[in-house]
Amino acid sequence: MDTSLVTCALFIQCILMLVNMTFSDKCLQISACACKSSNGTIDLSPLSKPPPGDLSRFTTKIGDDPRNPNAIYHYNPCNPMKVACSTDSKCAVCQQVNKDQNYSAGSQSSAVMAGDPDIGQLNITYQYNGRTSVVKIECDQSQEGVFEPDPGEKELLIYIFKLRTKYGCYSYPAPPNSEPGHNGISIGSILVIIFFVLLLVYIVGGMLFLHYVRGAQGIETFPNLAFWKELPFLVKDGIVFVFRGCKTDVTYTKI
Ligand SMILES: *[C@@H]1O[C@H](CO)[C@@H](O)[C@H](O)[C@H]1NC(C)=O
Ligand SMILES: *[C@@H]1O[C@H](CO)[C@@H](O)[C@H](O)[C@H]1NC(C)=O
Ligand SMILES: *[C@@H]1O[C@H](CO)[C@@H](O)[C@H](O)[C@H]1NC(C)=O
């Protein structure tokens, strides 16, 4: 087997793992209106019930929109609207141009939640039949929910809104009186702990095995000693290999 190829793969894997553990803390979507990161959960589902008699939880107008100044926009963050909007029976954003004419500006099933709430950039994007709605979620502890047009630029068939709500803030799922130490352990630290436990088992187990079964003495009881002695050179090879673009150099392999 080509050891430098293996080392190269291991090296890249390690780098990816490090990068992943450092930067992977986006808010990962877990439902049409909720996402989760190590900082907590954002869940808009308390905003899923329309007020009695209304079609949707929120309604707004984009008054200064030259395309359709009178259109009304209905928005339901979590569940489809009870009535169909145009041909969309699972509508999240409905553009009501007038009493008899409406267009879905986004289906509930198309909801994509993306961005980083820590820097105030969390969006839910919806689509239906060429129309797109972007709802920017803003953390505002003082509001149950305020839905309004975003004053940004207006593009054809793209509708941008803002939802200011306390449910747009991270809720820290740390109930009081729960056993301490159980909260706040991230997957990353669990993996690190597992890694060190396995490492310990490997070294201690290996030493016992080599000592009692193979009769090894002193430093020779260290498992896979030859490999560990060679590791620095393998790593060096691996780095050189990676910087060459992982191509096997003919003269290099001959050495
Ligand atoms: C968690 O929240 C704190 C405080 O808002 C922020 O400074 C930090 O960057 C966040 N951490 C991650 C990993 O998102
Ligand atoms: C859309 O229009 C149709 C008929 O024109 C109506 O039955 C339906 O309730 C409207 N939907 C919404 C969400 O306004
Ligand atoms: C959120 O939507 C706005 C408006 O479309 C866009 O400029 C921004 O890049 C989006 N942010 C993320 C994180 O998707």
Short mmCIF file of C-alpha atoms and ligand atoms in Angstrom, two decimals:
data_model
loop_
_atom_site.label_atom_id
_atom_site.label_comp_id
_atom_site.label_asym_id
_atom_site.label_seq_id
_atom_site.Cartn_x
_atom_site.Cartn_y
_atom_site.Cartn_z
CA MET A 1 0.00 0.00 0.00
CA ASP A 2 1.21 3.51 -0.75
CA THR A 3 1.88 4.88 2.73
CA SER A 4 2.01 8.51 1.61
CA LEU A 5 -1.44 8.19 0.05
CA VAL A 6 -2.80 6.87 3.34
CA THR A 7 -0.99 9.58 5.29
CA CYS A 8 -2.32 12.20 2.91
CA ALA A 9 -5.88 11.00 3.44
CA LEU A 10 -5.40 10.93 7.23
CA PHE A 11 -3.86 14.39 7.19
CA ILE A 12 -6.72 15.87 5.17
CA GLN A 13 -9.22 14.12 7.44
CA CYS A 14 -7.60 15.61 10.56
CA ILE A 15 -7.64 19.11 9.07
CA LEU A 16 -11.28 18.72 8.05
CA MET A 17 -12.18 17.51 11.54
CA LEU A 18 -10.47 20.49 13.15
CA VAL A 19 -12.12 22.92 10.74
CA ASN A 20 -15.44 21.21 11.37
CA MET A 21 -15.15 21.43 15.15
CA THR A 22 -14.18 25.09 14.97
CA PHE A 23 -16.64 26.40 12.42
CA SER A 24 -19.53 23.96 12.16
CA ASP A 25 -21.71 25.91 14.48
CA LYS A 26 -24.30 27.08 12.04
CA CYS A 27 -27.90 26.77 13.08
CA LEU A 28 -28.93 23.45 11.53
CA GLN A 29 -32.52 23.25 10.38
CA ILE A 30 -34.57 20.68 12.30
CA SER A 31 -38.06 21.54 11.02
CA ALA A 32 -39.78 24.06 8.74
CA CYS A 33 -39.41 26.72 11.43
CA ALA A 34 -36.73 25.57 13.85
CA CYS A 35 -32.98 25.19 13.90
CA LYS A 36 -30.38 24.12 16.40
CA SER A 37 -26.76 24.94 17.15
CA SER A 38 -24.56 24.32 20.18
CA ASN A 39 -25.74 27.70 21.47
CA GLY A 40 -29.33 26.51 21.67
CA THR A 41 -32.49 26.15 19.65
CA ILE A 42 -34.52 28.65 17.68
CA ASP A 43 -38.08 27.46 17.32
CA LEU A 44 -40.85 29.60 15.86
CA SER A 45 -43.56 27.02 16.48
CA PRO A 46 -45.26 29.12 19.21
CA LEU A 47 -46.13 31.35 16.22
CA SER A 48 -48.00 28.66 14.35
CA LYS A 49 -51.56 29.49 15.36
CA PRO A 50 -53.45 32.16 13.37
CA PRO A 51 -55.68 34.47 15.45
CA PRO A 52 -59.33 33.30 15.40
CA GLY A 53 -60.98 34.14 12.09
CA ASP A 54 -57.72 34.94 10.29
CA LEU A 55 -56.22 32.97 7.42
CA SER A 56 -52.67 33.29 8.64
CA ARG A 57 -50.64 34.16 11.72
CA PHE A 58 -49.21 37.32 10.10
CA THR A 59 -50.39 39.79 7.49
CA THR A 60 -48.54 42.74 6.02
CA LYS A 61 -48.31 45.01 2.97
CA ILE A 62 -45.31 46.12 0.98
CA GLY A 63 -46.78 49.60 0.60
CA ASP A 64 -43.94 51.22 -1.32
CA ASP A 65 -43.68 48.33 -3.75
CA PRO A 66 -44.40 49.79 -7.20
CA ARG A 67 -45.19 46.30 -8.53
CA ASN A 68 -48.19 45.69 -6.34
CA PRO A 69 -48.79 48.44 -3.78
CA ASN A 70 -52.14 47.02 -2.70
CA ALA A 71 -51.21 43.39 -2.35
CA ILE A 72 -51.58 41.81 1.06
CA TYR A 73 -49.10 39.16 2.16
CA HIS A 74 -50.18 36.37 4.47
CA TYR A 75 -47.53 34.45 6.34
CA ASN A 76 -47.62 31.32 8.45
CA PRO A 77 -44.15 30.44 9.78
CA CYS A 78 -44.68 26.78 10.66
CA ASN A 79 -47.83 25.25 9.23
CA PRO A 80 -49.46 25.61 5.82
CA MET A 81 -52.36 28.06 5.58
CA LYS A 82 -55.75 26.46 6.06
CA VAL A 83 -56.98 27.59 2.64
CA ALA A 84 -55.15 27.10 -0.62
CA CYS A 85 -53.36 30.03 -2.19
CA SER A 86 -53.74 29.83 -5.94
CA THR A 87 -52.68 26.26 -6.77
CA ASP A 88 -50.61 25.80 -3.62
CA SER A 89 -52.45 23.82 -0.97
CA LYS A 90 -49.50 23.98 1.47
CA CYS A 91 -48.81 27.68 1.29
CA ALA A 92 -46.53 29.56 3.72
CA VAL A 93 -46.55 33.00 2.07
CA CYS A 94 -49.58 34.07 0.06
CA GLN A 95 -49.66 37.21 -2.04
CA GLN A 96 -53.23 38.39 -2.24
CA VAL A 97 -53.42 40.82 -5.14
CA ASN A 98 -57.18 41.37 -4.75
CA LYS A 99 -60.22 39.54 -3.50
CA ASP A 100 -60.23 36.95 -6.26
CA GLN A 101 -56.59 36.77 -7.22
CA ASN A 102 -53.72 35.37 -5.19
CA TYR A 103 -50.34 33.80 -5.77
CA SER A 104 -48.34 31.57 -3.52
CA ALA A 105 -45.01 33.27 -2.84
CA GLY A 106 -43.65 30.19 -1.10
CA SER A 107 -44.72 26.73 -0.14
CA GLN A 108 -44.29 25.46 3.40
CA SER A 109 -42.47 22.34 2.19
CA SER A 110 -39.80 24.48 0.49
CA ALA A 111 -38.72 26.19 3.72
CA VAL A 112 -34.96 26.49 4.03
CA MET A 113 -33.61 27.98 7.23
CA ALA A 114 -30.04 29.20 6.89
CA GLY A 115 -27.57 31.65 8.33
CA ASP A 116 -26.03 32.55 11.64
CA PRO A 117 -28.34 33.91 14.34
CA ASP A 118 -25.33 35.03 16.40
CA ILE A 119 -24.68 37.79 13.90
CA GLY A 120 -28.37 38.47 13.28
CA GLN A 121 -28.43 36.72 9.92
CA LEU A 122 -30.96 33.96 9.98
CA ASN A 123 -33.31 33.62 7.00
CA ILE A 124 -36.11 31.33 6.05
CA THR A 125 -36.50 31.14 2.30
CA TYR A 126 -39.63 29.82 0.59
CA GLN A 127 -40.39 29.16 -3.05
CA TYR A 128 -43.33 28.37 -5.27
CA ASN A 129 -43.72 28.52 -9.03
CA GLY A 130 -41.04 31.13 -9.67
CA ARG A 131 -41.82 33.31 -6.66
CA THR A 132 -39.45 33.54 -3.71
CA SER A 133 -40.01 34.87 -0.22
CA VAL A 134 -37.21 35.59 2.21
CA VAL A 135 -38.11 36.08 5.87
CA LYS A 136 -35.27 37.53 7.92
CA ILE A 137 -35.57 36.37 11.50
CA GLU A 138 -34.58 38.97 14.08
CA CYS A 139 -34.14 38.24 17.77
CA ASP A 140 -36.20 40.78 19.73
CA GLN A 141 -36.92 39.82 23.34
CA SER A 142 -39.59 42.53 23.61
CA GLN A 143 -41.81 41.22 20.80
CA GLU A 144 -44.07 38.21 20.51
CA GLY A 145 -43.96 38.61 16.75
CA VAL A 146 -43.91 41.56 14.31
CA PHE A 147 -44.01 40.79 10.60
CA GLU A 148 -43.14 43.61 8.22
CA PRO A 149 -41.61 44.22 4.81
CA ASP A 150 -37.84 44.54 4.73
CA PRO A 151 -36.85 47.96 3.42
CA GLY A 152 -34.22 46.41 1.15
CA GLU A 153 -34.19 46.52 -2.62
CA LYS A 154 -37.11 45.05 -4.50
CA GLU A 155 -36.61 42.50 -7.18
CA LEU A 156 -39.23 41.04 -9.42
CA LEU A 157 -40.93 37.99 -7.85
CA ILE A 158 -38.71 38.14 -4.74
CA TYR A 159 -40.39 39.31 -1.56
CA ILE A 160 -38.30 40.13 1.47
CA PHE A 161 -39.77 40.38 4.95
CA LYS A 162 -38.59 40.74 8.50
CA LEU A 163 -39.94 38.86 11.49
CA ARG A 164 -38.96 40.39 14.82
CA THR A 165 -39.73 37.97 17.62
CA LYS A 166 -38.47 36.64 20.92
CA TYR A 167 -38.69 33.16 19.42
CA GLY A 168 -35.92 34.26 17.04
CA CYS A 169 -33.54 34.28 20.02
CA TYR A 170 -31.73 31.21 21.22
CA SER A 171 -33.55 29.44 23.99
CA TYR A 172 -31.10 27.70 26.21
CA PRO A 173 -32.63 24.31 27.03
CA ALA A 174 -31.17 24.19 30.53
CA PRO A 175 -34.02 23.55 32.92
CA PRO A 176 -33.14 24.55 36.51
CA ASN A 177 -32.67 21.65 39.01
CA SER A 178 -31.56 19.27 36.28
CA GLU A 179 -28.41 17.40 37.19
CA PRO A 180 -25.42 19.70 36.72
CA GLY A 181 -22.69 18.69 34.35
CA HIS A 182 -25.14 17.08 32.00
CA ASN A 183 -25.84 20.34 30.21
CA GLY A 184 -23.55 22.04 27.77
CA ILE A 185 -21.55 18.97 26.74
CA SER A 186 -21.27 19.32 23.02
CA ILE A 187 -20.87 16.49 20.56
CA GLY A 188 -17.35 17.76 19.94
CA SER A 189 -16.26 17.28 23.55
CA ILE A 190 -17.92 13.85 23.70
CA LEU A 191 -15.91 12.82 20.63
CA VAL A 192 -12.72 14.15 22.21
CA ILE A 193 -13.43 12.20 25.42
CA ILE A 194 -14.16 9.02 23.43
CA PHE A 195 -10.95 9.54 21.47
CA PHE A 196 -8.82 9.76 24.63
CA VAL A 197 -10.56 6.79 26.24
CA LEU A 198 -9.90 4.70 23.14
CA LEU A 199 -6.30 5.95 23.05
CA LEU A 200 -5.84 4.94 26.68
CA VAL A 201 -7.40 1.50 26.07
CA TYR A 202 -5.14 1.07 23.04
CA ILE A 203 -1.94 1.99 24.87
CA VAL A 204 -2.64 0.18 28.15
CA GLY A 205 -4.20 -2.84 26.43
CA GLY A 206 -1.35 -2.98 23.93
CA MET A 207 1.29 -2.77 26.66
CA LEU A 208 -0.34 -5.54 28.69
CA PHE A 209 -0.68 -7.72 25.60
CA LEU A 210 2.91 -7.22 24.46
CA HIS A 211 4.27 -7.71 27.96
CA TYR A 212 2.33 -10.81 29.01
CA VAL A 213 1.67 -12.51 25.67
CA ARG A 214 4.77 -11.56 23.70
CA GLY A 215 7.09 -11.08 26.69
CA ALA A 216 8.16 -7.60 25.63
CA GLN A 217 10.21 -5.47 28.04
CA GLY A 218 10.65 -1.73 28.66
CA ILE A 219 10.00 0.60 25.71
CA GLU A 220 9.26 -2.38 23.49
CA THR A 221 5.95 -2.88 25.29
CA PHE A 222 4.62 0.28 23.62
CA PRO A 223 2.16 -0.90 20.97
CA ASN A 224 3.14 -0.45 17.32
CA LEU A 225 6.41 1.14 18.35
CA ALA A 226 7.90 0.99 14.86
CA PHE A 227 4.91 2.83 13.47
CA TRP A 228 5.03 5.60 16.08
CA LYS A 229 8.77 6.03 15.52
CA GLU A 230 8.08 6.41 11.85
CA LEU A 231 5.05 8.69 12.28
CA PRO A 232 6.91 12.04 12.18
CA PHE A 233 8.41 11.05 8.83
CA LEU A 234 5.06 9.85 7.53
CA VAL A 235 3.49 13.16 8.56
CA LYS A 236 6.28 15.05 6.81
CA ASP A 237 5.72 12.91 3.71
CA GLY A 238 2.02 13.55 3.97
CA ILE A 239 2.43 17.32 4.15
CA VAL A 240 4.82 17.35 1.19
CA PHE A 241 2.35 15.14 -0.65
CA VAL A 242 -0.60 17.42 0.09
CA PHE A 243 1.27 20.51 -1.05
CA ARG A 244 2.10 18.74 -4.30
CA GLY A 245 -1.62 18.39 -4.87
CA CYS A 246 -1.69 14.72 -3.86
CA LYS A 247 0.01 13.65 -7.06
CA THR A 248 2.42 10.78 -6.82
CA ASP A 249 5.71 12.14 -8.04
CA VAL A 250 7.55 9.49 -10.05
CA THR A 251 11.06 10.39 -8.87
CA TYR A 252 9.75 10.76 -5.35
CA THR A 253 8.27 7.26 -5.09
CA LYS A 254 11.45 5.71 -6.46
CA ILE A 255 13.49 6.92 -3.48
C1 LIG B 1 -22.72 31.56 21.18
O1 LIG B 1 -23.25 32.78 21.62
C2 LIG B 1 -22.28 33.72 22.05
C3 LIG B 1 -23.00 34.89 22.67
O2 LIG B 1 -24.02 35.36 21.84
C4 LIG B 1 -21.45 34.11 20.84
O3 LIG B 1 -20.50 35.09 21.20
C5 LIG B 1 -20.76 32.89 20.30
O4 LIG B 1 -20.08 33.20 19.12
C6 LIG B 1 -21.75 31.79 20.03
N1 LIG B 1 -21.02 30.58 19.78
C7 LIG B 1 -21.16 29.85 18.72
C8 LIG B 1 -20.26 28.68 18.63
O5 LIG B 1 -21.99 30.13 17.86
C1 LIG B 2 -57.01 32.70 -2.86
O1 LIG B 2 -58.05 32.94 -3.75
C2 LIG B 2 -59.06 31.96 -3.75
C3 LIG B 2 -60.12 32.30 -4.78
O2 LIG B 2 -59.76 33.35 -5.59
C4 LIG B 2 -59.70 31.87 -2.38
O3 LIG B 2 -60.67 30.85 -2.37
C5 LIG B 2 -58.63 31.57 -1.35
O4 LIG B 2 -59.19 31.59 -0.06
C6 LIG B 2 -57.52 32.59 -1.44
N1 LIG B 2 -56.48 32.19 -0.53
C7 LIG B 2 -55.93 33.01 0.34
C8 LIG B 2 -54.87 32.43 1.24
O5 LIG B 2 -56.22 34.17 0.46
C1 LIG B 3 -30.76 36.55 3.99
O1 LIG B 3 -31.51 37.18 2.97
C2 LIG B 3 -30.95 38.39 2.49
C3 LIG B 3 -31.91 38.99 1.51
O2 LIG B 3 -32.19 38.14 0.44
C4 LIG B 3 -29.61 38.10 1.86
O3 LIG B 3 -29.01 39.32 1.43
C5 LIG B 3 -28.72 37.44 2.87
O4 LIG B 3 -27.51 37.07 2.27
C6 LIG B 3 -29.39 36.22 3.44
N1 LIG B 3 -28.55 35.69 4.49
C7 LIG B 3 -28.30 34.39 4.60
C8 LIG B 3 -27.42 34.00 5.72
O5 LIG B 3 -28.76 33.57 3.83
#
